[in-house]
């Protein structure tokens, strides 16, 4: 699907800094004069709100395939919003997307073939930044934020998640998924991300504003 906007994503384990880096990228792009829409998954749909309550432990967790089916149902609703913004030449930044589903879903015991069946039809970003962080540091960051630990925020689980993200990056099926080491300072990670993002933005500009 060819749309005039530019779609970007962030993925990674809890604690890797997706929200922080997405907000910094939003601010930087806006300072350059671009229209930007920053969004997150789960979304604000009724299904997304229910998922967040499950993750916080406010509702009992259903079986692994059911929660991933809920994630894809929420994504169908969310993608309509994303496409709406892309139609107006907006840069859309989405924190967590189908890559997170594929990694977390497998770590939770769902077979890849079932996860892909639920997600293969969704629009893909021009670039998706995977923030890679070792599980020990990820959990240290999660615990440092002073909020209750959520459903999937366990060192052993995040270790499996990291392994599945590595598989996605190395599979060749997702060339848009770019790995960035997230263990450095916020400024170092931001700089590494921008070196990749700048190329994509410049290419997008050349296509939409040919000389």
mmCIF file of C-alpha atoms in Angstrom, residues 62-192:
data_model
loop_
_atom_site.group_PDB
_atom_site.id
_atom_site.type_symbol
_atom_site.label_atom_id
_atom_site.label_comp_id
_atom_site.label_asym_id
_atom_site.label_seq_id
_atom_site.Cartn_x
_atom_site.Cartn_y
_atom_site.Cartn_z
ATOM 1 C CA UNK A 62 -6.154 -15.767 29.274
ATOM 2 C CA UNK A 63 -4.204 -18.486 27.464
ATOM 3 C CA UNK A 64 -1.303 -17.319 25.303
ATOM 4 C CA UNK A 65 -3.031 -17.675 21.916
ATOM 5 C CA UNK A 66 -6.107 -15.820 23.154
ATOM 6 C CA UNK A 67 -4.126 -12.804 24.340
ATOM 7 C CA UNK A 68 -2.214 -12.688 21.046
ATOM 8 C CA UNK A 69 -5.501 -12.885 19.157
ATOM 9 C CA UNK A 70 -6.652 -9.919 21.233
ATOM 10 C CA UNK A 71 -3.442 -8.094 20.290
ATOM 11 C CA UNK A 72 -4.112 -8.627 16.580
ATOM 12 C CA UNK A 73 -7.743 -7.521 16.982
ATOM 13 C CA UNK A 74 -6.537 -4.331 18.644
ATOM 14 C CA UNK A 75 -3.968 -3.892 15.858
ATOM 15 C CA UNK A 76 -6.656 -4.080 13.170
ATOM 16 C CA UNK A 77 -8.404 -1.154 14.865
ATOM 17 C CA UNK A 78 -5.127 0.695 15.355
ATOM 18 C CA UNK A 79 -3.925 0.266 11.776
ATOM 19 C CA UNK A 80 -6.998 2.124 10.525
ATOM 20 C CA UNK A 81 -5.857 5.090 12.645
ATOM 21 C CA UNK A 82 -2.276 4.751 11.393
ATOM 22 C CA UNK A 83 -3.386 4.728 7.747
ATOM 23 C CA UNK A 84 -5.600 7.763 8.367
ATOM 24 C CA UNK A 85 -2.552 9.755 9.515
ATOM 25 C CA UNK A 86 -0.301 8.411 6.756
ATOM 26 C CA UNK A 87 -2.747 9.691 4.155
ATOM 27 C CA UNK A 88 -1.937 13.251 5.229
ATOM 28 C CA UNK A 89 1.875 13.034 4.806
ATOM 29 C CA UNK A 90 2.367 12.579 8.531
ATOM 30 C CA UNK A 91 5.297 10.669 10.020
ATOM 31 C CA UNK A 92 3.775 7.989 12.240
ATOM 32 C CA UNK A 93 5.913 6.542 15.044
ATOM 33 C CA UNK A 94 4.466 3.424 16.675
ATOM 34 C CA UNK A 95 5.902 2.055 19.912
ATOM 35 C CA UNK A 96 5.463 -1.722 19.772
ATOM 36 C CA UNK A 97 3.947 -3.345 16.708
ATOM 37 C CA UNK A 98 3.776 -6.763 15.090
ATOM 38 C CA UNK A 99 7.475 -7.496 15.808
ATOM 39 C CA UNK A 100 6.748 -7.344 19.532
ATOM 40 C CA UNK A 101 3.835 -9.722 19.033
ATOM 41 C CA UNK A 102 6.048 -12.206 17.186
ATOM 42 C CA UNK A 103 8.779 -12.108 19.856
ATOM 43 C CA UNK A 104 6.619 -11.965 22.990
ATOM 44 C CA UNK A 105 4.042 -14.388 21.622
ATOM 45 C CA UNK A 106 6.656 -17.049 20.920
ATOM 46 C CA UNK A 107 8.209 -16.526 24.347
ATOM 47 C CA UNK A 108 4.745 -17.112 25.806
ATOM 48 C CA UNK A 109 4.429 -20.423 23.955
ATOM 49 C CA UNK A 110 2.529 -19.572 20.761
ATOM 50 C CA UNK A 111 3.942 -21.069 17.570
ATOM 51 C CA UNK A 112 5.336 -18.615 15.049
ATOM 52 C CA UNK A 113 3.048 -19.894 12.277
ATOM 53 C CA UNK A 114 -0.020 -18.984 14.343
ATOM 54 C CA UNK A 115 1.328 -15.551 15.234
ATOM 55 C CA UNK A 116 2.186 -14.812 11.618
ATOM 56 C CA UNK A 117 -1.257 -15.945 10.481
ATOM 57 C CA UNK A 118 -2.764 -13.319 12.791
ATOM 58 C CA UNK A 119 -0.427 -10.520 11.675
ATOM 59 C CA UNK A 120 0.821 -11.093 8.127
ATOM 60 C CA UNK A 121 -1.659 -8.741 6.474
ATOM 61 C CA UNK A 122 -0.755 -5.617 8.406
ATOM 62 C CA UNK A 123 1.039 -2.649 6.851
ATOM 63 C CA UNK A 124 4.792 -2.733 7.503
ATOM 64 C CA UNK A 125 6.858 0.297 8.568
ATOM 65 C CA UNK A 126 9.553 1.735 6.320
ATOM 66 C CA UNK A 127 11.887 1.216 9.290
ATOM 67 C CA UNK A 128 11.489 -0.374 12.707
ATOM 68 C CA UNK A 129 14.114 0.141 15.390
ATOM 69 C CA UNK A 130 14.764 -2.855 17.628
ATOM 70 C CA UNK A 131 16.382 -1.713 20.878
ATOM 71 C CA UNK A 132 18.456 -4.636 22.083
ATOM 72 C CA UNK A 133 19.221 -4.894 25.794
ATOM 73 C CA UNK A 134 20.386 -7.772 27.961
ATOM 74 C CA UNK A 135 17.641 -9.063 30.317
ATOM 75 C CA UNK A 136 19.519 -8.248 33.529
ATOM 76 C CA UNK A 137 19.831 -4.576 32.618
ATOM 77 C CA UNK A 138 16.289 -4.499 31.253
ATOM 78 C CA UNK A 139 14.874 -5.720 34.561
ATOM 79 C CA UNK A 140 17.071 -3.295 36.516
ATOM 80 C CA UNK A 141 15.557 -0.448 34.521
ATOM 81 C CA UNK A 142 12.018 -1.809 34.960
ATOM 82 C CA UNK A 143 12.474 -2.041 38.729
ATOM 83 C CA UNK A 144 14.098 1.402 38.900
ATOM 84 C CA UNK A 145 11.088 3.171 37.382
ATOM 85 C CA UNK A 146 9.145 2.607 40.626
ATOM 86 C CA UNK A 147 5.997 1.193 39.038
ATOM 87 C CA UNK A 148 4.471 -2.265 39.599
ATOM 88 C CA UNK A 149 6.070 -4.982 37.466
ATOM 89 C CA UNK A 150 3.768 -6.100 34.655
ATOM 90 C CA UNK A 151 2.894 -9.558 33.367
ATOM 91 C CA UNK A 152 5.840 -10.208 31.040
ATOM 92 C CA UNK A 153 8.474 -8.303 33.005
ATOM 93 C CA UNK A 154 10.579 -11.218 34.259
ATOM 94 C CA UNK A 155 14.265 -11.762 33.553
ATOM 95 C CA UNK A 156 13.864 -15.333 32.278
ATOM 96 C CA UNK A 157 10.966 -14.356 30.040
ATOM 97 C CA UNK A 158 12.786 -11.324 28.635
ATOM 98 C CA UNK A 159 15.748 -13.563 27.843
ATOM 99 C CA UNK A 160 13.476 -15.659 25.617
ATOM 100 C CA UNK A 161 12.007 -12.508 24.089
ATOM 101 C CA UNK A 162 15.506 -11.304 23.221
ATOM 102 C CA UNK A 163 16.282 -14.590 21.522
ATOM 103 C CA UNK A 164 13.168 -14.349 19.368
ATOM 104 C CA UNK A 165 13.924 -10.763 18.407
ATOM 105 C CA UNK A 166 17.382 -11.939 17.325
ATOM 106 C CA UNK A 167 15.744 -14.590 15.141
ATOM 107 C CA UNK A 168 13.491 -11.981 13.533
ATOM 108 C CA UNK A 169 16.457 -9.709 12.779
ATOM 109 C CA UNK A 170 18.466 -12.549 11.260
ATOM 110 C CA UNK A 171 15.635 -14.242 9.345
ATOM 111 C CA UNK A 172 15.761 -11.962 6.305
ATOM 112 C CA UNK A 173 11.966 -11.703 6.415
ATOM 113 C CA UNK A 174 12.013 -8.275 8.067
ATOM 114 C CA UNK A 175 14.678 -6.129 6.371
ATOM 115 C CA UNK A 176 13.055 -3.018 7.851
ATOM 116 C CA UNK A 177 13.886 -4.205 11.400
ATOM 117 C CA UNK A 178 17.191 -2.596 12.432
ATOM 118 C CA UNK A 179 19.003 -3.527 15.638
ATOM 119 C CA UNK A 180 20.387 -0.805 17.902
ATOM 120 C CA UNK A 181 22.328 -1.577 21.089
ATOM 121 C CA UNK A 182 20.330 0.090 23.878
ATOM 122 C CA UNK A 183 22.860 -0.314 26.683
ATOM 123 C CA UNK A 184 24.503 3.093 26.239
ATOM 124 C CA UNK A 185 23.385 6.489 27.470
ATOM 125 C CA UNK A 186 20.112 7.975 26.273
ATOM 126 C CA UNK A 187 22.100 10.408 24.112
ATOM 127 C CA UNK A 188 24.257 7.671 22.575
ATOM 128 C CA UNK A 189 21.230 5.552 21.690
ATOM 129 C CA UNK A 190 19.405 8.594 20.309
ATOM 130 C CA UNK A 191 22.352 9.356 18.036
ATOM 131 C CA UNK A 192 22.536 5.781 16.748
#
